[in-house]
Short mmCIF file of C-alpha atoms and ligand atoms in Angstrom, two decimals:
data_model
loop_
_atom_site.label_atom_id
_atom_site.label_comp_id
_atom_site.label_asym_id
_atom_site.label_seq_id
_atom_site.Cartn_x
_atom_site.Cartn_y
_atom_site.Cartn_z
CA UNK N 13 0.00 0.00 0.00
CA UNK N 14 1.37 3.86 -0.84
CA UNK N 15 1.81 5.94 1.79
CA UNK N 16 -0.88 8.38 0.89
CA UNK N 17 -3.70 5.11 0.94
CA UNK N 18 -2.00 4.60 4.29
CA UNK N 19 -2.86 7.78 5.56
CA UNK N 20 -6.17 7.60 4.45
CA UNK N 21 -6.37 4.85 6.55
CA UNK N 22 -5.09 6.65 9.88
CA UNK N 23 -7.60 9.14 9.00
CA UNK N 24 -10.39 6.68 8.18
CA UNK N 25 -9.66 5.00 11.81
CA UNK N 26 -8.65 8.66 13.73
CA UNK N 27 -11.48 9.88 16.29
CA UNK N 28 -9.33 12.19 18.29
CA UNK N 29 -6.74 13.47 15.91
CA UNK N 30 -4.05 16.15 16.91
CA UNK N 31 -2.43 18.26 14.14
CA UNK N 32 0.72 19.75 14.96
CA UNK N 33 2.15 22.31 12.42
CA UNK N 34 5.15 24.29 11.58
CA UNK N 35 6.01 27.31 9.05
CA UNK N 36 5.83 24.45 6.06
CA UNK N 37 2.34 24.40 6.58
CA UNK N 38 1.86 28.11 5.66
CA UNK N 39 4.48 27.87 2.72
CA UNK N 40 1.64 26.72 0.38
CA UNK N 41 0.38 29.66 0.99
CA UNK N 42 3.01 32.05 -0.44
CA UNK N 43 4.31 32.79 3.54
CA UNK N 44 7.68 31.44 3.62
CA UNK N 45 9.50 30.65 6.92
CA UNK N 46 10.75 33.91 8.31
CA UNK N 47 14.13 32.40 9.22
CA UNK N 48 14.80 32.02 5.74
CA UNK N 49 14.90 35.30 5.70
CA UNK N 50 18.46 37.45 5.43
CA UNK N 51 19.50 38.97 8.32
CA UNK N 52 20.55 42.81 8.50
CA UNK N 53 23.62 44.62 9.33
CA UNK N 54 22.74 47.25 10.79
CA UNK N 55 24.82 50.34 9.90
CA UNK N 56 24.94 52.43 13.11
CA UNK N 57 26.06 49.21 15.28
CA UNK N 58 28.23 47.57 12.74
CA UNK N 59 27.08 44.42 13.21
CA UNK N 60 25.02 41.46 11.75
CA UNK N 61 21.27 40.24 13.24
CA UNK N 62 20.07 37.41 12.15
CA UNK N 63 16.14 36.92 11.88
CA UNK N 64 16.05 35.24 14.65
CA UNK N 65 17.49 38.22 16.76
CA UNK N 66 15.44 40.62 15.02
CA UNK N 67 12.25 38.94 16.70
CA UNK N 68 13.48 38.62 20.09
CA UNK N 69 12.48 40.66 22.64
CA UNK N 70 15.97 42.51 22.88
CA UNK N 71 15.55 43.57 19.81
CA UNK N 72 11.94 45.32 19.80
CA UNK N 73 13.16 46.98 23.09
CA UNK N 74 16.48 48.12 21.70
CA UNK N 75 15.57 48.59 17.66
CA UNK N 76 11.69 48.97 17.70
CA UNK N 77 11.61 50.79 14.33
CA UNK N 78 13.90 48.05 13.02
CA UNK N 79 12.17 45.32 14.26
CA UNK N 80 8.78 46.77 12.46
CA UNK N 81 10.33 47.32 9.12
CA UNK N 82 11.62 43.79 9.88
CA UNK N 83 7.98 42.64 11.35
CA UNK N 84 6.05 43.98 7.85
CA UNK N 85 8.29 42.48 5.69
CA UNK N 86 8.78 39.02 6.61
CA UNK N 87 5.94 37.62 9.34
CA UNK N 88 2.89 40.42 8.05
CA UNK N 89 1.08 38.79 4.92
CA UNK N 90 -2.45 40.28 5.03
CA UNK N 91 -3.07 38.70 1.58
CA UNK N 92 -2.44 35.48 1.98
CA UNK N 93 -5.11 32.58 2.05
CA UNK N 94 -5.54 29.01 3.45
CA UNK N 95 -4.42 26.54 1.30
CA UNK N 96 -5.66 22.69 0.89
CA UNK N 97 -3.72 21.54 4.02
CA UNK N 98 -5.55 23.84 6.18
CA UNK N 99 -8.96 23.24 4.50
CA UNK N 100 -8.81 19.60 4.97
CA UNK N 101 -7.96 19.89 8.78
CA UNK N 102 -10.70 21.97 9.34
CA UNK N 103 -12.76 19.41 7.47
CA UNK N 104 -11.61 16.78 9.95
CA UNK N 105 -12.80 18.61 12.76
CA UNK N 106 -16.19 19.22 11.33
CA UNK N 107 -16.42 15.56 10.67
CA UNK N 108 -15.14 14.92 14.07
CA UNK N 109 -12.11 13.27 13.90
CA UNK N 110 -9.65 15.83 15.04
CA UNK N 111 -9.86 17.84 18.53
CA UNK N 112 -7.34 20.26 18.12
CA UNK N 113 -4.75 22.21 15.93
CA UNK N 114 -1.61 23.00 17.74
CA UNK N 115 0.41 25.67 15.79
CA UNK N 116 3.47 27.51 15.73
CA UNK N 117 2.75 29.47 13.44
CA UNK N 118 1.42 33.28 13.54
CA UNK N 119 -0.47 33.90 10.15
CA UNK N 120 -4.01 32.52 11.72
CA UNK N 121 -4.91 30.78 8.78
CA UNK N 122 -6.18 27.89 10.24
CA UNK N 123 -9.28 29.95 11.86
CA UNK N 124 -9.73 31.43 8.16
CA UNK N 125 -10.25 28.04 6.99
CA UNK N 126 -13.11 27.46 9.65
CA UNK N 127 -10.98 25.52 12.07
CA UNK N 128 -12.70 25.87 15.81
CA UNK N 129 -9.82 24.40 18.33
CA UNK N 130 -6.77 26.10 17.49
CA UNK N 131 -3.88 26.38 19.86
CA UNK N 132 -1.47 28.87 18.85
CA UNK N 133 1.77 28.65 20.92
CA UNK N 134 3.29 31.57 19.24
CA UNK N 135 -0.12 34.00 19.20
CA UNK N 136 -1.26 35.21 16.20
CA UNK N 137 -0.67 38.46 13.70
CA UNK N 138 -3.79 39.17 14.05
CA UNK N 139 -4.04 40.60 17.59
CA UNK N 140 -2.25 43.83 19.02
CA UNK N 141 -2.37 45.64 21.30
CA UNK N 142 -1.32 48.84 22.83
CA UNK N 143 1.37 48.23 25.67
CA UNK N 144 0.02 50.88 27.81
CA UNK N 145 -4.01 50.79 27.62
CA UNK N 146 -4.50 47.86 26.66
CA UNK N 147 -6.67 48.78 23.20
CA UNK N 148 -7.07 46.03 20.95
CA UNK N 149 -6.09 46.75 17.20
CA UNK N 150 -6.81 44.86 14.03
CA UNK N 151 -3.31 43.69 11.75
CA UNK N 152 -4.47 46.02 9.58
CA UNK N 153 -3.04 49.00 12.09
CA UNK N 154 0.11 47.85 12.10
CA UNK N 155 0.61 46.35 8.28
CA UNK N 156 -0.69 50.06 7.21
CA UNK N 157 1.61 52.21 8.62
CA UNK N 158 5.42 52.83 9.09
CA UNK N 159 7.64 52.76 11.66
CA UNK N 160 5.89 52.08 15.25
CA UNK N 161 2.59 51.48 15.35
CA UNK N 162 0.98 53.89 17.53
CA UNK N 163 -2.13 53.21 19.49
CA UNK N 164 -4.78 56.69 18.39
CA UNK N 165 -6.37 56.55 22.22
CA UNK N 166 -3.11 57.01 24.10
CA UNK N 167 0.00 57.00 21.59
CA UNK N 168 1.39 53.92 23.18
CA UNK N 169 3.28 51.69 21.14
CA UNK N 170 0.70 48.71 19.62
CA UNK N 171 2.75 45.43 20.04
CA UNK N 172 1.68 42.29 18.31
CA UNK N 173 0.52 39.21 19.96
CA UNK N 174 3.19 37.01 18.85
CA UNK N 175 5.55 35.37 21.38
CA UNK N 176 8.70 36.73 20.44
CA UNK N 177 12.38 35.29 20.61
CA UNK N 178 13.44 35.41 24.79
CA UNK N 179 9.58 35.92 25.99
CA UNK N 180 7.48 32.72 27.71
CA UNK N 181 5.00 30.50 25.72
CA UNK N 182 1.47 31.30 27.20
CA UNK N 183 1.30 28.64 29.79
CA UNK N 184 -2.51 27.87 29.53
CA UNK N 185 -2.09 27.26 25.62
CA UNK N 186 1.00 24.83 26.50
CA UNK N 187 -1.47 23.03 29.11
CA UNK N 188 -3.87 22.40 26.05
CA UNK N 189 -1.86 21.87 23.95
CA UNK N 190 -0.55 18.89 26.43
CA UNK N 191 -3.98 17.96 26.88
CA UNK N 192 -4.68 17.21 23.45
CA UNK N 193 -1.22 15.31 22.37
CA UNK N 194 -2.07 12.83 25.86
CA UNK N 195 -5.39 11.93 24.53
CA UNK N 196 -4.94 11.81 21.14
CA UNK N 197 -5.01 8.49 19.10
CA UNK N 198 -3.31 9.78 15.73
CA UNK N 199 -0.61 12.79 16.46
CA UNK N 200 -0.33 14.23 12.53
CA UNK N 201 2.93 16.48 12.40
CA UNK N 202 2.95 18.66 9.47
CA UNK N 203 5.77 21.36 7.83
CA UNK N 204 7.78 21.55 11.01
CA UNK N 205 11.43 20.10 11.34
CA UNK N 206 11.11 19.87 15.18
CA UNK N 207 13.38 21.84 15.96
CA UNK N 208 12.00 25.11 17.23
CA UNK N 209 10.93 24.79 20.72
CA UNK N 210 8.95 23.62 21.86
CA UNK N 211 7.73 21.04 19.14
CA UNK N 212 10.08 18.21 20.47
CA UNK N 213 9.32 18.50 23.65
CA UNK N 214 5.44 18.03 23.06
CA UNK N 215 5.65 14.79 21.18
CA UNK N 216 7.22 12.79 24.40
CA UNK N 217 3.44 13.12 25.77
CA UNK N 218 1.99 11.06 23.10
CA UNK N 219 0.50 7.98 23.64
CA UNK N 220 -1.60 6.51 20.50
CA UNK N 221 -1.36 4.99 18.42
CA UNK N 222 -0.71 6.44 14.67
CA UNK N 223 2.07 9.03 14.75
CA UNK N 224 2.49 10.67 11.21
CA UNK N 225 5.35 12.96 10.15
CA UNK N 226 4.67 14.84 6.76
CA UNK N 227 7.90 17.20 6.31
CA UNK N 228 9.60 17.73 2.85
CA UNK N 229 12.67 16.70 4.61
CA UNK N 230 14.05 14.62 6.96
CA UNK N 231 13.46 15.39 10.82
CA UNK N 232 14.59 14.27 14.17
CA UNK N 233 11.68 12.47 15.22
CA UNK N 234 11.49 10.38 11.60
CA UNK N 235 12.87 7.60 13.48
CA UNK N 236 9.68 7.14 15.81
CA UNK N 237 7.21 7.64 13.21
CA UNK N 238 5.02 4.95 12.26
CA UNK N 239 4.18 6.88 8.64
CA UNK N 240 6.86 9.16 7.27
CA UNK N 241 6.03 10.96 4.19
CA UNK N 242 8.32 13.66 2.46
CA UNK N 243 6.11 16.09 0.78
CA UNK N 244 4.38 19.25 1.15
CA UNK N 245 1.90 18.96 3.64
CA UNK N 246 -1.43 20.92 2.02
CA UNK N 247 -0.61 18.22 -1.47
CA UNK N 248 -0.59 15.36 0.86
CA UNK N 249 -3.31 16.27 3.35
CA UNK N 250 -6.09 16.66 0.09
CA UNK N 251 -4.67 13.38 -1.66
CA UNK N 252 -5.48 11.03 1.33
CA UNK N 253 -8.85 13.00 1.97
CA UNK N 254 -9.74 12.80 -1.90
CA UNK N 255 -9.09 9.04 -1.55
CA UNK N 256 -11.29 8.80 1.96
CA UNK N 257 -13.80 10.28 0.29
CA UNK N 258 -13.64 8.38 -2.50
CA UNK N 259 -14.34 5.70 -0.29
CA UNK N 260 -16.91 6.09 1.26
ZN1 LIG P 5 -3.18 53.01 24.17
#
């Protein structure tokens, strides 16, 4: 059997499904993975930042501007749309076979698609707000302009809800997110190479039985996998659904 009629199996046989998905899932999408991104040397300090260190927390206290120009460029993509990968996992939810949606990723997609259970370790793009009243702004506030984002109540600066480089994970999103993975009975890990933290760390708390990797390359956890597949994630997601459908 191929490995996409084998997933269509896992599916076929899922009832509590977790998806677990990294900046591959969102590529399909036209939003590549901001660490791709180059760097900048930054005149005045003569030295290099990597993307990384442009969204740490350091850096929006020390370079705000910089870390804005930075912010628009690479993680803000107002356009962009879900693709088949997210379409089909909110499709397994509504058919109730999948519980949750645990993401690292910012661009908030899967809600757009009409998933209900998201978990977003690294908040979202699409919240901000102001760092001194509190006002809650749409992405559109900060995409719009230049420089920092100002809040129009109280001229505060309007900071993203994304959990940058050096700040904590929201602790009561981890806890779910925990939740989930321990009473799941198919963990599905999608576009991430398990490396950002705190992906590997999660996976130890699984205990079903179907754990699926779908990277386009290899990861650390291939090893452990009981399906492996090396291919974009939104192509493979719709080709095992087409063939459950097809089906039944
Ligand atoms: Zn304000």
């Amino acid at each position: 059997m191929d490995d996409i009629a084998r997933l269509a199996e896992v599916l076929e046989q899922s009832r509590s499904m977790v998806f677990f998905g990294g900046a591959g899932m969102s590529t399909e999408s036209g939003i590549p993975d901001f660490r791709s991104a180059e760097g900048i040397y930054h005149q005045k300090l003569h030295r290099h930042f990597s993307p990384e260190e442009m969204v740490s927390h350091s850096f929006f206290v020390e370079h705000t501007e910089d870390f804005y120009d930075f912010y628009r460029e690479h993680l803000l993509y107002p356009k962009a749309q879900p693709n088949d990968g997210h379409r089909t996992l909110a499709e397994l939810e509504r058919m109730g076979k999948l519980t949750a949606v645990i993401t690292q990723n910012v661009d908030g997609l899967h809600q757009l698609a009409g998933s209900k259970n998201v978990l977003e370790l690294h908040g979202s793009v699409k919240r901000n707000f102001c760092m001194d009243c509190q006002a809650a702004y749409e992405m559109e506030h900060v995409a719009a302009g230049k420089g920092v984002p100002r809040c129009t109540r109280c001229g505060g600066i309007v900071k993203p809800d994304v959990v940058l480089y050096e700040e904590p994970l929201d602790s009561q999103v981890m806890e779910k997110a925990v939740q989930a993975i321990r009473s799941a009975d198919t963990l599905l890990i999608g576009g991430t190479s398990l490396v950002v933290y705190p992906a590997a760390g999660l996976i130890k708390y699984f205990q079903g039985q179907n754990l699926v990797l779908i990277n386009k390359s290899e990861t650390k956890a291939d090893e452990w996998a009981d399906l492996v597949i090396h291919d974009a994630i939104g192509k493979v997601l719709k080709a095992a659904m087409d063939m459950l459908a097809a089906r039944s």
